[in-house]
Tab-separated table of C-alpha atoms in Angstrom:
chain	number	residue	atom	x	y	z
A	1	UNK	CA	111.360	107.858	98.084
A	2	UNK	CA	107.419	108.080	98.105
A	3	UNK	CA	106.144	106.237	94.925
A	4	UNK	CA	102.629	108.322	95.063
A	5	UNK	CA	101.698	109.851	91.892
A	6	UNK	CA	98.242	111.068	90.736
A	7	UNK	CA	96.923	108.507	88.233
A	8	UNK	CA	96.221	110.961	85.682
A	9	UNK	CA	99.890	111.154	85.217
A	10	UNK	CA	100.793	108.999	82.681
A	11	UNK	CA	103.988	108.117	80.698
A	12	UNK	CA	104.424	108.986	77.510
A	13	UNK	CA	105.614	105.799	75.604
A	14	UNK	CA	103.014	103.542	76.877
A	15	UNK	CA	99.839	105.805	77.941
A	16	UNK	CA	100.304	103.373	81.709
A	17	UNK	CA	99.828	105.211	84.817
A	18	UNK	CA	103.694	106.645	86.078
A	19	UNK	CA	103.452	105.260	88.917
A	20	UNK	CA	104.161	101.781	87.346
A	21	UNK	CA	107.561	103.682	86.358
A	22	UNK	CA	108.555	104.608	89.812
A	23	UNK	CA	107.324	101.109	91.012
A	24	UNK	CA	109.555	99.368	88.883
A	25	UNK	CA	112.476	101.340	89.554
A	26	UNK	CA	111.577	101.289	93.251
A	27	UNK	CA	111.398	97.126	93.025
A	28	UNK	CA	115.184	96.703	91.834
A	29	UNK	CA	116.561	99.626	94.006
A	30	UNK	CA	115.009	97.949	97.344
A	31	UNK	CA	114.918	93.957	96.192
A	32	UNK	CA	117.469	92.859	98.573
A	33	UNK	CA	117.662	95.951	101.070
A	34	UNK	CA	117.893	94.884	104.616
A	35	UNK	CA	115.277	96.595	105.685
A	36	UNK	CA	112.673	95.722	102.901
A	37	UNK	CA	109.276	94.351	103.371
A	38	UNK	CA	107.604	92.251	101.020
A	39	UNK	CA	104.155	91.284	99.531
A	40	UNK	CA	103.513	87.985	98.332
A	41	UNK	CA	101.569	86.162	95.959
A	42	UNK	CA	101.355	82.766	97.177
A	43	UNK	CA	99.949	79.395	94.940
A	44	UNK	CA	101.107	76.162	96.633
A	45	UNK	CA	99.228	72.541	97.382
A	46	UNK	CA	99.607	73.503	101.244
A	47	UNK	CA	99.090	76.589	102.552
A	48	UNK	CA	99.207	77.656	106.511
A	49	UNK	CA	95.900	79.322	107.576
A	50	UNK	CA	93.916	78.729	104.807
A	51	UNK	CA	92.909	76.064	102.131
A	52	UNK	CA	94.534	75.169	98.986
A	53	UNK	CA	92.049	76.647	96.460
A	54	UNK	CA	94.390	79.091	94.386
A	55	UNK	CA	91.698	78.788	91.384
A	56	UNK	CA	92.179	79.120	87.595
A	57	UNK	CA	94.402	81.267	85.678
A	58	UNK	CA	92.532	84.358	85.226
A	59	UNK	CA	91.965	84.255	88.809
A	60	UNK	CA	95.406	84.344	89.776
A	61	UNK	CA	96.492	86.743	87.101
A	62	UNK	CA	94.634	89.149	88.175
A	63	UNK	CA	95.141	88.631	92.317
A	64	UNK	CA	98.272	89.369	91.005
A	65	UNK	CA	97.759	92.592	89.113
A	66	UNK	CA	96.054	93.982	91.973
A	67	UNK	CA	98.958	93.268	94.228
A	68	UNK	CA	101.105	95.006	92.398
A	69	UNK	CA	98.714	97.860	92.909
A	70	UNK	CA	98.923	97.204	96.501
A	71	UNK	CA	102.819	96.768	96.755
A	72	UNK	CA	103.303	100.307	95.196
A	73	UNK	CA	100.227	102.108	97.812
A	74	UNK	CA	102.566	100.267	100.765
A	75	UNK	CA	105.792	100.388	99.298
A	76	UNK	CA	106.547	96.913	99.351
A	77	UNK	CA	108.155	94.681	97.442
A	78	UNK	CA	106.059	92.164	94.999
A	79	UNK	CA	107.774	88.656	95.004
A	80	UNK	CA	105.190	85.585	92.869
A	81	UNK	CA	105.470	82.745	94.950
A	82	UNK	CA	103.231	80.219	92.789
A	83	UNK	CA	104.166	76.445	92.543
A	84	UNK	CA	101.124	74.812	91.695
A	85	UNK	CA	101.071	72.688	89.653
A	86	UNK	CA	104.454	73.798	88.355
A	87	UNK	CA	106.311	76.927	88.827
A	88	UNK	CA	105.112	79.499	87.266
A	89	UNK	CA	108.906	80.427	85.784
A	90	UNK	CA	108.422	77.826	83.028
A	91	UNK	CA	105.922	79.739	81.479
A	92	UNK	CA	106.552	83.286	82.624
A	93	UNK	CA	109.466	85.661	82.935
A	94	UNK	CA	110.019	89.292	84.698
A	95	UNK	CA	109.317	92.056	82.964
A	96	UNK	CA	109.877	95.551	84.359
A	97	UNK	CA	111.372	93.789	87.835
A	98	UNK	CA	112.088	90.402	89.341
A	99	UNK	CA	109.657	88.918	91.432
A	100	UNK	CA	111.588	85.743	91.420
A	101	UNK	CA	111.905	84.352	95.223
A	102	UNK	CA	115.063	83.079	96.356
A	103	UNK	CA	115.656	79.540	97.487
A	104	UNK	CA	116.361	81.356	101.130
A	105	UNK	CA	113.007	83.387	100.925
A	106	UNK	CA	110.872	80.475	100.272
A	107	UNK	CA	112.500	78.254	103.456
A	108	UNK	CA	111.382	81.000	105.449
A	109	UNK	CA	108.120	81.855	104.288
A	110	UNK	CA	106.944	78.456	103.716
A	111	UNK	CA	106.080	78.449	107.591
A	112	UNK	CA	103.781	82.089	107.561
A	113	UNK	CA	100.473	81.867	107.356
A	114	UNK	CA	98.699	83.169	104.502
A	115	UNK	CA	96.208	85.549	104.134
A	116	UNK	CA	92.986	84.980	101.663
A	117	UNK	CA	91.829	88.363	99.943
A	118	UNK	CA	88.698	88.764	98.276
A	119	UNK	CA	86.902	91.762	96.256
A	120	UNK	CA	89.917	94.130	97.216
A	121	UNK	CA	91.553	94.941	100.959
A	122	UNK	CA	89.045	94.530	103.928
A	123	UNK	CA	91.531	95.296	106.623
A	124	UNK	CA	95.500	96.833	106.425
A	125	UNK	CA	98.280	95.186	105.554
A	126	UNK	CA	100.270	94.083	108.627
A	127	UNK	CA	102.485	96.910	109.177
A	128	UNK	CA	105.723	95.497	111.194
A	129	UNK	CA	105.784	91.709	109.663
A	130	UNK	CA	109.042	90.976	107.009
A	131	UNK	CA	106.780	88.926	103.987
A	132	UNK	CA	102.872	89.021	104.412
A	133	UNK	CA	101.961	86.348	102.104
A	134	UNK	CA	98.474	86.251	99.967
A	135	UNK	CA	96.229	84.567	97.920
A	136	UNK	CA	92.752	84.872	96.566
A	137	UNK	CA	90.385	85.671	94.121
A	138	UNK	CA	90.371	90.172	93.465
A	139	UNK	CA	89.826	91.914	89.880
A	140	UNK	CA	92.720	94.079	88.692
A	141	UNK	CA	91.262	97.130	89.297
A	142	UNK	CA	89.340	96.331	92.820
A	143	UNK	CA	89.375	99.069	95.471
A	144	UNK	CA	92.711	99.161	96.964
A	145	UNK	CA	91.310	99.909	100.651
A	146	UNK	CA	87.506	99.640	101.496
A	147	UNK	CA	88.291	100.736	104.912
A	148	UNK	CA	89.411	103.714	103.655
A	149	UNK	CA	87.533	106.511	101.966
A	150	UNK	CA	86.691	106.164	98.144
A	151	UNK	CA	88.830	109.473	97.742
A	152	UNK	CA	92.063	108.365	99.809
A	153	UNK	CA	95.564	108.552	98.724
A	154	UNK	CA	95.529	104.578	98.080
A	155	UNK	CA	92.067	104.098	96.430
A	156	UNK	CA	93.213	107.553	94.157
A	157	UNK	CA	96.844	107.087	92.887
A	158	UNK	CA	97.150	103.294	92.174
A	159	UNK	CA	94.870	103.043	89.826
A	160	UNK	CA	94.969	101.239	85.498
A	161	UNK	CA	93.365	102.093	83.088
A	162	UNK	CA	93.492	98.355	81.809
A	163	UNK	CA	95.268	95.153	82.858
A	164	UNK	CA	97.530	95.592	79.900
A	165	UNK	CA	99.338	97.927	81.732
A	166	UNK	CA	99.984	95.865	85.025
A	167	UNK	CA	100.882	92.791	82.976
A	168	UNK	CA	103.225	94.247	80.770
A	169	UNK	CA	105.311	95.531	83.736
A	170	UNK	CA	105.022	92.046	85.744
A	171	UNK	CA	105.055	89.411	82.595
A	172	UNK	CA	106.954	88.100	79.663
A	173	UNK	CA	106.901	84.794	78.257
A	174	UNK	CA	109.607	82.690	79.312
A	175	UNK	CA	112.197	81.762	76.318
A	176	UNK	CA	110.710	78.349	76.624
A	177	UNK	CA	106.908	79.474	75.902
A	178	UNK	CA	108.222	81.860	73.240
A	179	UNK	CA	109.383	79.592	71.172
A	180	UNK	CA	106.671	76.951	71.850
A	181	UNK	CA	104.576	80.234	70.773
A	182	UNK	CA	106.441	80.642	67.572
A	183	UNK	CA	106.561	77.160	66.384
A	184	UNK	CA	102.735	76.997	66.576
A	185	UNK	CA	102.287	79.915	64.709
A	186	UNK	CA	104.601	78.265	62.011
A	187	UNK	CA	102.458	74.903	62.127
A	188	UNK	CA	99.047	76.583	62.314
A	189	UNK	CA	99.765	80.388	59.609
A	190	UNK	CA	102.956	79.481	58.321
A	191	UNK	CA	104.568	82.379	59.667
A	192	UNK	CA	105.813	83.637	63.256
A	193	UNK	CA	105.574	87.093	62.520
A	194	UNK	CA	101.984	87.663	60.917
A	195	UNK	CA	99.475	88.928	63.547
A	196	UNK	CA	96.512	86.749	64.687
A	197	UNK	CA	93.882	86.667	66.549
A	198	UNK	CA	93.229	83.880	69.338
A	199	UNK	CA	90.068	82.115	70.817
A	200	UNK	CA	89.919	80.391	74.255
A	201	UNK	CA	87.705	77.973	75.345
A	202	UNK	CA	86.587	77.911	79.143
A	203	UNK	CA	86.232	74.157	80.242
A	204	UNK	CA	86.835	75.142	83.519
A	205	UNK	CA	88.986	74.357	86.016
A	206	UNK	CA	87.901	71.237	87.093
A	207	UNK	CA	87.101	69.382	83.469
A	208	UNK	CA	88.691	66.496	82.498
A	209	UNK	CA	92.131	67.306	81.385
A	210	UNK	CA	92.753	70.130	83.340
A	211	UNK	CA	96.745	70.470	84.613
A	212	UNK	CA	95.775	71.843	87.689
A	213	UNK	CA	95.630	69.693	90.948
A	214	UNK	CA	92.517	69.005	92.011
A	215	UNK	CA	93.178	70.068	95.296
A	216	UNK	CA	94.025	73.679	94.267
A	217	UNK	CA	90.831	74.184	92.439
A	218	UNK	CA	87.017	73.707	92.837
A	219	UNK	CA	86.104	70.411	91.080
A	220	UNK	CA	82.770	71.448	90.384
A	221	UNK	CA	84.190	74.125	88.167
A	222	UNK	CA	83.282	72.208	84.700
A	223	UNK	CA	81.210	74.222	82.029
A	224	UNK	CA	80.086	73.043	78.653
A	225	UNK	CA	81.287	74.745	75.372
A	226	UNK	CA	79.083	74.086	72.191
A	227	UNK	CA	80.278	75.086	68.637
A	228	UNK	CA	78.035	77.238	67.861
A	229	UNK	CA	79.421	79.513	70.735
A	230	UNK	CA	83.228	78.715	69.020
A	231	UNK	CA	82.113	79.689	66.045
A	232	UNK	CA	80.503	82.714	67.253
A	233	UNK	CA	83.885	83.492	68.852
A	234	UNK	CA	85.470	82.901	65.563
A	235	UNK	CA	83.593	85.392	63.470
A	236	UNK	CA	83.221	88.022	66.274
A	237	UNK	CA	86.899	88.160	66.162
A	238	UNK	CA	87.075	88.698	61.957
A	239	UNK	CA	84.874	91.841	62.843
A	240	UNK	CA	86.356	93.439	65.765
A	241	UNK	CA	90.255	92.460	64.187
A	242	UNK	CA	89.879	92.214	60.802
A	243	UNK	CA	93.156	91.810	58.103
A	244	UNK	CA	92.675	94.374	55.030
A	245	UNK	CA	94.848	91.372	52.826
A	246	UNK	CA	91.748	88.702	53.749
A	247	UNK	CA	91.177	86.548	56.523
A	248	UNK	CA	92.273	86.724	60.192
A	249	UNK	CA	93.968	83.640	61.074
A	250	UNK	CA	92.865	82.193	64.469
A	251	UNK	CA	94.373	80.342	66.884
A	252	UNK	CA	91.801	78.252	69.285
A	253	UNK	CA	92.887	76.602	72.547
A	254	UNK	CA	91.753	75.071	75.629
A	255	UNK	CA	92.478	75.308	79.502
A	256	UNK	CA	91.568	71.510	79.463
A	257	UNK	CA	92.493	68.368	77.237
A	258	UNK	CA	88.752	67.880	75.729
A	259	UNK	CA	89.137	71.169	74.531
């Protein structure tokens, strides 16, 4: 069935574009149906076609919030193919619907060239190939199509009105990280239930200490954090998320070992 839905058309519960609704729903009904096709982020050391820069976190998070966007304008399904440095199931879980590959899916993909997308769509998904698979470096809420008029069907209905909404129905923390999460909260507040806000500081990709291989990300990607610009952080938080019983505790962390 068409997933198409005005993006004014919202559910409910969560305020999130409906369309995320159908998607999910769509997802589990057509995961393994013979004739599905399938969109695919793709993060690995070696990838056919193009080079191995997959970039930071952010940068992939959001490549892959806008491919969800794209998966429900071309009905197909989302699979997160991202091994570098380490699987990306450690840390994450499904949410709304598994994008989880199969051991079978990624023998046969691992061949396919993959496509590098930048600043939205430039040119139409291939329509007959099985798994198209992607990387690269687009906001969230890019332009689905810039081939196609601003007003189109694709650029129109697949819209968010924040990435809250996209990574609720793609993310949860695996059971590892959420109880990593909790006992931190016990070490740092004393609690794993009180509310807090969190700083992070941008080393960048390439500092000293970063987990990421070097080959996935640009080494000259190092920036310098000073205190005053933590502390600035810090205090910026108490105002926009303050606690009526006193102060906010704060958790700060770092992309990178010197942090």
């Amino acid at each position: 069935h068409n997933i198409s839905m005005p993006a004014s058309d919202s559910a409910e519960s969560t305020g999130c574009p409906a369309w995320i609704d159908r998607y999910a729903s769509w997802h589990s009904e057509n995961r393994h149906a013979q004739e599905a096709q399938f969109l695919v982020y793709t993060c690995r050391p070696s990838m056919p076609g193009t080079h191995s820069f997959c970039l930071g976190l952010g940068d992939r998070v959001r490549m892959i919030a806008f491919l969800l966007r794209v998966a429900a304008a071309y009905q197909r399904v989302l699979l997160v193919d991202w091994a570098s440095p380490v699987p990306i199931e450690r840390y994450l879980s499904p949410a709304r619907f598994d994008w989880r590959l199969t051991p079978a899916e990624v023998e046969a993909m691992l061949p396919l060239k993959v496509i590098r997308m930048h600043a939205g769509m430039n040119m139409p998904l291939p329509a007959t190939e099985k798994y198209v698979r992607v990387v690269g470096n687009s906001f969230w809420n890019s332009r689905l199509a810039v081939f196609e008029p601003e007003n189109s069907r694709v650029n129109t209905n697949f819209t968010a009105p924040s990435l809250v909404c996209l990574w609720q129905a793609l993310f949860v923390p695996s059971e590892t990280i959420d109880a990593k999460i909790k006992q931190q909260q016990l070490l740092t507040i004393g609690s794993d239930v009180h509310t807090y806000n969190s700083i992070h500081i941008r080393m960048g990709d390439g500092a000293m200490g970063s987990a990421f291989d070097k080959n996935t990300v640009p080494v000259s990607d190092v920036r310098m954090v000073s205190a005053s610009q933590v502390l600035r952080g810090f205090f910026c938080s108490q105002y926009v998320y303050p606690n009526p019983e006193g102060v906010q505790a704060t958790m700060v962390g770092s992309t990178s070992g010197c942090g």
